[in-house]
mmCIF file of C-alpha atoms and ligand atoms in Angstrom:
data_model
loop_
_atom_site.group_PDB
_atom_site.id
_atom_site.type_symbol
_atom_site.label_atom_id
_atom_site.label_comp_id
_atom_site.label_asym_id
_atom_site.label_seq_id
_atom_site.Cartn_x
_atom_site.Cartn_y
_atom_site.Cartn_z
ATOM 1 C CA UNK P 4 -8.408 -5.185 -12.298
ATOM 2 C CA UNK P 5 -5.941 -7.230 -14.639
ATOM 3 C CA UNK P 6 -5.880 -10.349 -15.742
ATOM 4 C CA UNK P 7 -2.195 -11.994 -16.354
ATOM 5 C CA UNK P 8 -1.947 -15.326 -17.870
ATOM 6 C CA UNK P 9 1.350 -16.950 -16.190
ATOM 7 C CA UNK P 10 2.194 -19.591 -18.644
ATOM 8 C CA UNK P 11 4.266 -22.727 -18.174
ATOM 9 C CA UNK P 12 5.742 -23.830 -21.144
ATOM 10 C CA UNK P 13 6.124 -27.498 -20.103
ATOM 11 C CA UNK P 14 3.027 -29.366 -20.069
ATOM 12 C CA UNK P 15 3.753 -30.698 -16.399
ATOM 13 C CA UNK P 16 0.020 -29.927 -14.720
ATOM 14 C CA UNK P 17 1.488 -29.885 -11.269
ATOM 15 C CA UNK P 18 4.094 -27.649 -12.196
ATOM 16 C CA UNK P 19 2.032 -25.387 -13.249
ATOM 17 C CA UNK P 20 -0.402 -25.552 -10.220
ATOM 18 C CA UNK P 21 2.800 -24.380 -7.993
ATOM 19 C CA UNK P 22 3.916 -21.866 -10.476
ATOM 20 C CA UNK P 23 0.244 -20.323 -10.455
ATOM 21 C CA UNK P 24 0.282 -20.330 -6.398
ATOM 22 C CA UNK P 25 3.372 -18.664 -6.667
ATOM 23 C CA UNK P 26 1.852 -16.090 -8.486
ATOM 24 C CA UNK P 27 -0.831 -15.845 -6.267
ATOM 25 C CA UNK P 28 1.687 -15.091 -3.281
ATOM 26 C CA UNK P 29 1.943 -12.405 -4.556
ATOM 27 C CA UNK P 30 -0.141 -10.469 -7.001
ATOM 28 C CA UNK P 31 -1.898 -7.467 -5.790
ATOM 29 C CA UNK P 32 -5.400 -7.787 -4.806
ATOM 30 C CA UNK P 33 -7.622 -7.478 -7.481
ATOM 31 C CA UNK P 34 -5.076 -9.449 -9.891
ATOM 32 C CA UNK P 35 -6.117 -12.286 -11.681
ATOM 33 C CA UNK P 36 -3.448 -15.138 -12.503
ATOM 34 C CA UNK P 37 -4.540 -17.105 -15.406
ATOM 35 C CA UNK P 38 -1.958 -19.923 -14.794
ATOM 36 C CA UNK P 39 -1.970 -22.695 -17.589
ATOM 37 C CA UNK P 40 0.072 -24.984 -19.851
ATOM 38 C CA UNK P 41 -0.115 -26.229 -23.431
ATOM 39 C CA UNK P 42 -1.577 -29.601 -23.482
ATOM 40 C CA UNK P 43 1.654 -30.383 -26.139
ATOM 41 C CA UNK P 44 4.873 -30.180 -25.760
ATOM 42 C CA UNK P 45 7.920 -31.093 -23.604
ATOM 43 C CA UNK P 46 6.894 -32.369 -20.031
ATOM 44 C CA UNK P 47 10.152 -30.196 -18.995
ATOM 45 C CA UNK P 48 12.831 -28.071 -20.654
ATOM 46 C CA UNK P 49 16.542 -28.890 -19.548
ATOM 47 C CA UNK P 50 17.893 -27.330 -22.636
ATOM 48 C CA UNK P 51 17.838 -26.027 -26.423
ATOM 49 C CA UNK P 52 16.044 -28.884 -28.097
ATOM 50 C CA UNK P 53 13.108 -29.052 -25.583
ATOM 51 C CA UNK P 54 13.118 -25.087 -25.447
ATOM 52 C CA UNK P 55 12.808 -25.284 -29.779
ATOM 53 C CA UNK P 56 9.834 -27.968 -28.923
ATOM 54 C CA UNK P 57 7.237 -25.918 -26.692
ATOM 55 C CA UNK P 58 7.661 -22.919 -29.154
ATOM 56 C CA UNK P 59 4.622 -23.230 -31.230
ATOM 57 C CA UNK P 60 2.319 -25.018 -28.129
ATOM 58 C CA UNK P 61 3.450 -21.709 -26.303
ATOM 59 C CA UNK P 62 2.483 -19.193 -28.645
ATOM 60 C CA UNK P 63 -0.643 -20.717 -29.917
ATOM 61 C CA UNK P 64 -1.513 -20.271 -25.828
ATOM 62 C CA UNK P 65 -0.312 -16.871 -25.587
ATOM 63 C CA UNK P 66 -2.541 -15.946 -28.359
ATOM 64 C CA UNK P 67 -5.508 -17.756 -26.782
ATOM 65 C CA UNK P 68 -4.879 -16.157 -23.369
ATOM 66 C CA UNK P 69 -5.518 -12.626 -24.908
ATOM 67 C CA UNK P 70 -8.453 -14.038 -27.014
ATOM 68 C CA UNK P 71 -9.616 -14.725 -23.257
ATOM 69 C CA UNK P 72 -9.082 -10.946 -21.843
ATOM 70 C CA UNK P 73 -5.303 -11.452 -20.605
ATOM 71 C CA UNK P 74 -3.901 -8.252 -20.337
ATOM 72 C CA UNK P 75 -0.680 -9.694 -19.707
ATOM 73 C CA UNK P 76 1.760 -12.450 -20.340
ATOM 74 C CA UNK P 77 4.523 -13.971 -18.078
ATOM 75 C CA UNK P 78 6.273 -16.672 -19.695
ATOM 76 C CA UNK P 79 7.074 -18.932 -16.365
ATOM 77 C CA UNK P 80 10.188 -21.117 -17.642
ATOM 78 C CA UNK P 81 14.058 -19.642 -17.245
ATOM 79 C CA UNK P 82 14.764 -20.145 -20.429
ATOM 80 C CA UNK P 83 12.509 -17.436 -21.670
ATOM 81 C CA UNK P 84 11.409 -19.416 -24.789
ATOM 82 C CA UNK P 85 9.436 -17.433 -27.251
ATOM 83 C CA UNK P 86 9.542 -14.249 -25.958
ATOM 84 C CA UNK P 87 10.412 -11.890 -28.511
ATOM 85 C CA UNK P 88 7.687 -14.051 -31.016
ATOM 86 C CA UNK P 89 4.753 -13.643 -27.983
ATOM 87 C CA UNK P 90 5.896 -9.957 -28.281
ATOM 88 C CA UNK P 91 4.979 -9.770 -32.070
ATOM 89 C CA UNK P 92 2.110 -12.162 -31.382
ATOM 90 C CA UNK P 93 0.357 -10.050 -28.718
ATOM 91 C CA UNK P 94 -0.590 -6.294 -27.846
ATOM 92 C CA UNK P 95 -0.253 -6.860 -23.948
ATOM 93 C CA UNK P 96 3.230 -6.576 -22.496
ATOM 94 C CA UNK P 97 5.228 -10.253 -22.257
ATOM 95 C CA UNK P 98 7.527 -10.798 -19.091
ATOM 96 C CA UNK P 99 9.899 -13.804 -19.099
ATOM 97 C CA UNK P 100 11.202 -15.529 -15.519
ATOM 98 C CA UNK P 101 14.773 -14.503 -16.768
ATOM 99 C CA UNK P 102 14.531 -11.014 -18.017
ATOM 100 C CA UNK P 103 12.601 -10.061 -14.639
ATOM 101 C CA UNK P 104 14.897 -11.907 -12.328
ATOM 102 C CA UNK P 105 17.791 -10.349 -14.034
ATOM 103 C CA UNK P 106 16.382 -6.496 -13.747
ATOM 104 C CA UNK P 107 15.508 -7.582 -9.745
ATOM 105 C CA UNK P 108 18.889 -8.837 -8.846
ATOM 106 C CA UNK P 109 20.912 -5.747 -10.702
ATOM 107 C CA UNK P 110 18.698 -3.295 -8.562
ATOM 108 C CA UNK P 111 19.266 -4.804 -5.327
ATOM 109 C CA UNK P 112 22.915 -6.595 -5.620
ATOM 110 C CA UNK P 113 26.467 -5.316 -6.829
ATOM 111 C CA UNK P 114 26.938 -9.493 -7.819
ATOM 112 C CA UNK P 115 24.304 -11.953 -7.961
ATOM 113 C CA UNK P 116 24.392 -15.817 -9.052
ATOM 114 C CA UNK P 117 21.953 -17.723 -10.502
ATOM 115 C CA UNK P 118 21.388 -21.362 -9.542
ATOM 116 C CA UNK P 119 19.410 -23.627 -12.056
ATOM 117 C CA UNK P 120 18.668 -27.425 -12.570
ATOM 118 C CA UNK P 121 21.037 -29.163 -14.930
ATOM 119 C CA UNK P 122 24.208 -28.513 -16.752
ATOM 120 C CA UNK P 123 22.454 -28.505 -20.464
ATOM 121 C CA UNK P 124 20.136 -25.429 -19.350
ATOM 122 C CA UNK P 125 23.677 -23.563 -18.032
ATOM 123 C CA UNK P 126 24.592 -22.050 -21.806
ATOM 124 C CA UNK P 127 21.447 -20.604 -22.472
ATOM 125 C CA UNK P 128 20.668 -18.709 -19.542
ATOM 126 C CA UNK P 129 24.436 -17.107 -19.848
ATOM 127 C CA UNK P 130 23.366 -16.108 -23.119
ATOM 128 C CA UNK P 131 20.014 -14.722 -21.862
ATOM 129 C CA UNK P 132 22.309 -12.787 -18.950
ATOM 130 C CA UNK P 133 24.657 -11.594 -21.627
ATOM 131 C CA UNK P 134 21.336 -10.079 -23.987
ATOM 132 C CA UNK P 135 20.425 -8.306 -20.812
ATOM 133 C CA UNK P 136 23.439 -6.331 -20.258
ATOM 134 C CA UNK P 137 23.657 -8.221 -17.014
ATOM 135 C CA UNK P 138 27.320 -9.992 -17.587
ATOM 136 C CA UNK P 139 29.399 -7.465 -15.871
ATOM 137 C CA UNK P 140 27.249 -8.575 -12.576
ATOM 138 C CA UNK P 141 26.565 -11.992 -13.036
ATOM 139 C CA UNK P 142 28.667 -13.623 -10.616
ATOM 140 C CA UNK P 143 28.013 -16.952 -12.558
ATOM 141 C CA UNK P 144 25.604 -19.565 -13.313
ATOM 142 C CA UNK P 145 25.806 -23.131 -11.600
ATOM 143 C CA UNK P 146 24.105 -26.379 -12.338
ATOM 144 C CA UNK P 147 22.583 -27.788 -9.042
ATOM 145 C CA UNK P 148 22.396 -30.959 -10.945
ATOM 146 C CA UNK P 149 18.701 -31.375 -9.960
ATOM 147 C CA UNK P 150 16.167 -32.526 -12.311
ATOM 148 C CA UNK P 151 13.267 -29.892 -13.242
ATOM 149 C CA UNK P 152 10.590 -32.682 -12.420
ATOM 150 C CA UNK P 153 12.196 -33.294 -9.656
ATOM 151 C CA UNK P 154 11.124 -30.084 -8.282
ATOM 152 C CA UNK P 155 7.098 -31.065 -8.107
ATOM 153 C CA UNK P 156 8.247 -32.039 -4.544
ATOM 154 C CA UNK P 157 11.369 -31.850 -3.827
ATOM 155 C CA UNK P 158 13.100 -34.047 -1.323
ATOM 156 C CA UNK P 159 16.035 -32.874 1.502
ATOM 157 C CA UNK P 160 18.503 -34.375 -0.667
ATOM 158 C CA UNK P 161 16.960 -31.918 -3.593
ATOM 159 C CA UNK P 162 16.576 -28.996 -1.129
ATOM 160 C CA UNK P 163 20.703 -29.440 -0.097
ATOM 161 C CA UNK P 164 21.760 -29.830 -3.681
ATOM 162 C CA UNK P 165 20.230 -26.162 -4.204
ATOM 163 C CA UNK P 166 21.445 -24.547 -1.232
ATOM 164 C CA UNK P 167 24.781 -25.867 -1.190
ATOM 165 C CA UNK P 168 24.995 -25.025 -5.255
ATOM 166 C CA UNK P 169 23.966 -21.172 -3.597
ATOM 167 C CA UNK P 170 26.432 -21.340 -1.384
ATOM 168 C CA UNK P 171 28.842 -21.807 -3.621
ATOM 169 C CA UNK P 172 28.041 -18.987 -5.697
ATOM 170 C CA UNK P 173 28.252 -17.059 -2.412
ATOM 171 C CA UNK P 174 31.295 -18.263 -1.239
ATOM 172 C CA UNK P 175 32.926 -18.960 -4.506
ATOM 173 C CA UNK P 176 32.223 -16.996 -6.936
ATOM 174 C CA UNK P 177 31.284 -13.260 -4.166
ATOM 175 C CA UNK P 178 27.324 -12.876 -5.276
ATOM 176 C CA UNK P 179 25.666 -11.090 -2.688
ATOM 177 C CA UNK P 180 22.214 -12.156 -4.116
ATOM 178 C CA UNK P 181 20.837 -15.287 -5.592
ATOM 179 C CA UNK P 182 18.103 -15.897 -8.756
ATOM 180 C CA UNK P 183 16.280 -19.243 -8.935
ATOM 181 C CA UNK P 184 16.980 -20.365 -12.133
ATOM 182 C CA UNK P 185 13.878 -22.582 -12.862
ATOM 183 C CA UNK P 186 10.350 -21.543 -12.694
ATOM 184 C CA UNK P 187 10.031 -24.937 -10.235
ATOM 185 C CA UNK P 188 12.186 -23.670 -7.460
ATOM 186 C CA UNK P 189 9.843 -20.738 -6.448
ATOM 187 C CA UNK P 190 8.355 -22.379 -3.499
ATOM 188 C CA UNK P 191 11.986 -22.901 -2.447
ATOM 189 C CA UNK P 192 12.846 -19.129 -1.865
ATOM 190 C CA UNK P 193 11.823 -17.920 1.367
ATOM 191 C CA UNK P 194 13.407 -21.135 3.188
ATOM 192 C CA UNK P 195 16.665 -20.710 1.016
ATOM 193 C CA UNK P 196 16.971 -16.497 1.801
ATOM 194 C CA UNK P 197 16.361 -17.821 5.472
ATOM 195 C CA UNK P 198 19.366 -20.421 5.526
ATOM 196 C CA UNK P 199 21.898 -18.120 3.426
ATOM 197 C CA UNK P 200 21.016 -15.310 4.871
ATOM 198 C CA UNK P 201 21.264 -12.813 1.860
ATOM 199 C CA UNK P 202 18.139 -12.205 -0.653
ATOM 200 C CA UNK P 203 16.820 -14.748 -3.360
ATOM 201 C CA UNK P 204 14.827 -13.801 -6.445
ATOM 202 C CA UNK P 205 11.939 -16.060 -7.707
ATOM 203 C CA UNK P 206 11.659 -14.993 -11.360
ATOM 204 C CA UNK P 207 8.243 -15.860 -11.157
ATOM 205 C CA UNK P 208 7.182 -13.012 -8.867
ATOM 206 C CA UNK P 209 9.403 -10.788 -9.841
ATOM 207 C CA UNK P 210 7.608 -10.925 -13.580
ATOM 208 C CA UNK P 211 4.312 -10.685 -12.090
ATOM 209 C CA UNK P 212 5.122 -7.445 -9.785
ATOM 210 C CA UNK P 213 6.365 -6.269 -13.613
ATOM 211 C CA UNK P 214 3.551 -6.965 -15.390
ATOM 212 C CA UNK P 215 1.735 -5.089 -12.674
ATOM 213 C CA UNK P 216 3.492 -2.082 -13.007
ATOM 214 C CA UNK P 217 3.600 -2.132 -16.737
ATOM 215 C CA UNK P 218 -0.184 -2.113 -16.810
ATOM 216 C CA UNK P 219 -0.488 0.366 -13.855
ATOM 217 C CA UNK P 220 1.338 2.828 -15.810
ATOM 218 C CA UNK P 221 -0.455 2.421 -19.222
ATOM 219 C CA UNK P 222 2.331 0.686 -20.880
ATOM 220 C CA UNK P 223 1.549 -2.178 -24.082
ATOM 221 C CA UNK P 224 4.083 -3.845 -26.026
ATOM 222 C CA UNK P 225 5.130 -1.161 -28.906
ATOM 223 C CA UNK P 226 3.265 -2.437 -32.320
ATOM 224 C CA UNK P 227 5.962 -0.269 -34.213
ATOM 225 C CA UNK P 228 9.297 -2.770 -35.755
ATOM 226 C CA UNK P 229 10.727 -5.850 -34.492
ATOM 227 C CA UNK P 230 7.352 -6.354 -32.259
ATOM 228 C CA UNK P 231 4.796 -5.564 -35.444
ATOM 229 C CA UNK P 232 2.141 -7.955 -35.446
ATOM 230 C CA UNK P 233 3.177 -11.097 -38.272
ATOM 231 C CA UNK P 234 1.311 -10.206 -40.829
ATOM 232 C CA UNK P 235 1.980 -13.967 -42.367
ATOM 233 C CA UNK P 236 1.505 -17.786 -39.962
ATOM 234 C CA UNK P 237 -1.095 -16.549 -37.474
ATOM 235 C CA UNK P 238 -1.459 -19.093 -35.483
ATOM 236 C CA UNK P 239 -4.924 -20.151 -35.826
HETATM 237 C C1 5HY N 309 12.036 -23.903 -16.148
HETATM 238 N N1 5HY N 309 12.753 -25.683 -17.384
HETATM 239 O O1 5HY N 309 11.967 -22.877 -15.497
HETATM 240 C C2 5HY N 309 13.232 -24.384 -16.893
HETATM 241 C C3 5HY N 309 14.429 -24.458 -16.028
HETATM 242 C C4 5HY N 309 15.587 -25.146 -16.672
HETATM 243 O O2 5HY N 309 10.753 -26.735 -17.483
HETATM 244 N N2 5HY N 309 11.005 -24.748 -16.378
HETATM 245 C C5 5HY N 309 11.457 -25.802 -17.103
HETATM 246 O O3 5HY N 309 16.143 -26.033 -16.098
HETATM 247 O O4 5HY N 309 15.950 -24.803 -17.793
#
């Protein structure tokens, strides 16, 4: 059976042990979930200059995660930093948070919303829904104003901030679905789809349930243009 390295670009430790449980929760049985972070790098990304900074941390652990039998990667921050690079970097398929909440929500919601942490991450992931072909039902993207560490354990004051920033993309702006935008809210979902009453998408199961399939049905990243292997600045 597989193993899938779930990789959290920020070098928060804890974060990453909740991301990897998340994962856990559920990958088939059988699965393995290689959860790790780079030892440098930002301790959280809340925007473009942190995303820039765990670029080269991220793919020299991408590259080591295959080196270690990964058959798959799932990059575990909403940003989706490095993706398209891990996809030249590495012959197993590479699944960001984003991309794989994105494809989730459009298949099971006319209009979603997507909540995230802070107002600086906002831009980005409308760009990200915009590359995806998902504008037309992205019912918006709000800022719970929450900070990403903040998340390791987040208090009832944290909790409300993120429901009642869903529930005003419900009520608002008509989703019918909402994506947790950060890879820290995943522990969050099942308590939030029970008090709004309509489905939420953690990004980091949703990637893992796509890596699964990808590798069920064969499927590698193609080696043929944009995703060639670099043929100059391996990292080492
Ligand atoms: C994440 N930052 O998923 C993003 C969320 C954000 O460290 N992990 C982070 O706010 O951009």
């Amino acid at each position: 059976m597989p193993r899938l390295l779930v990789l959290n670009p920020n070098t928060t430790a804890a974060m990453t042990r909740a991301i990897g449980a998340a994962a856990r929760a559920v990958a088939a049985p059988g699965t393995e979930i290689v959860a790790r972070n780079p030892e440098t790098g930002p301790a959280s990304i809340e925007g473009p200059y942190d995303q820039a900074l765990c670029l080269q941390p991220l793919l020299a652990e991408i590259a080591r995660g295959e080196r270690d039998g990964c058959a798959a990667t799932v990059i575990a921050c909403f940003d989706d930093p490095g993706v398209a690079a891990a996809r030249c970097l590495v012959s197993g398929p590479v699944i960001g948070i984003a991309e794989a909440s994105l494809r989730a929500a459009a298949t099971i919601a006319a209009r979603f919303g997507i909540v995230t942490t802070v107002q600086p991450a906002v831009p980005g992931i409308e760009e990200l829904v915009v590359r995806h072909g998902a504008a037309r039902v992205c019912a918006g993207v709000r800022a719970a104003d929450v900070k990403v560490l903040a998340l390791e354990r987040p208090s009832a004051a944290t909790y409300r901030r993120i429901r009642d920033c869903a529930e005003r993309l419900l009520r608002e702006d008509a989703a019918d679905a909402i994506i947790l935008g950060c890879a820290g809210m995943s522990a969050l979902r099942l308590r939030l789809a029970r008090d709004l009453g309509v489905p939420v998408i953690d990004g980091v199961g949703a990637a893992v349930k796509w890596a699964e399939s990808l590798l069920a049905l064969g499927l590698a990243t193609s080696k043929r243009g944009s995703y060639a292997a670099p043929t100059h600045g391996r990292t080492k």
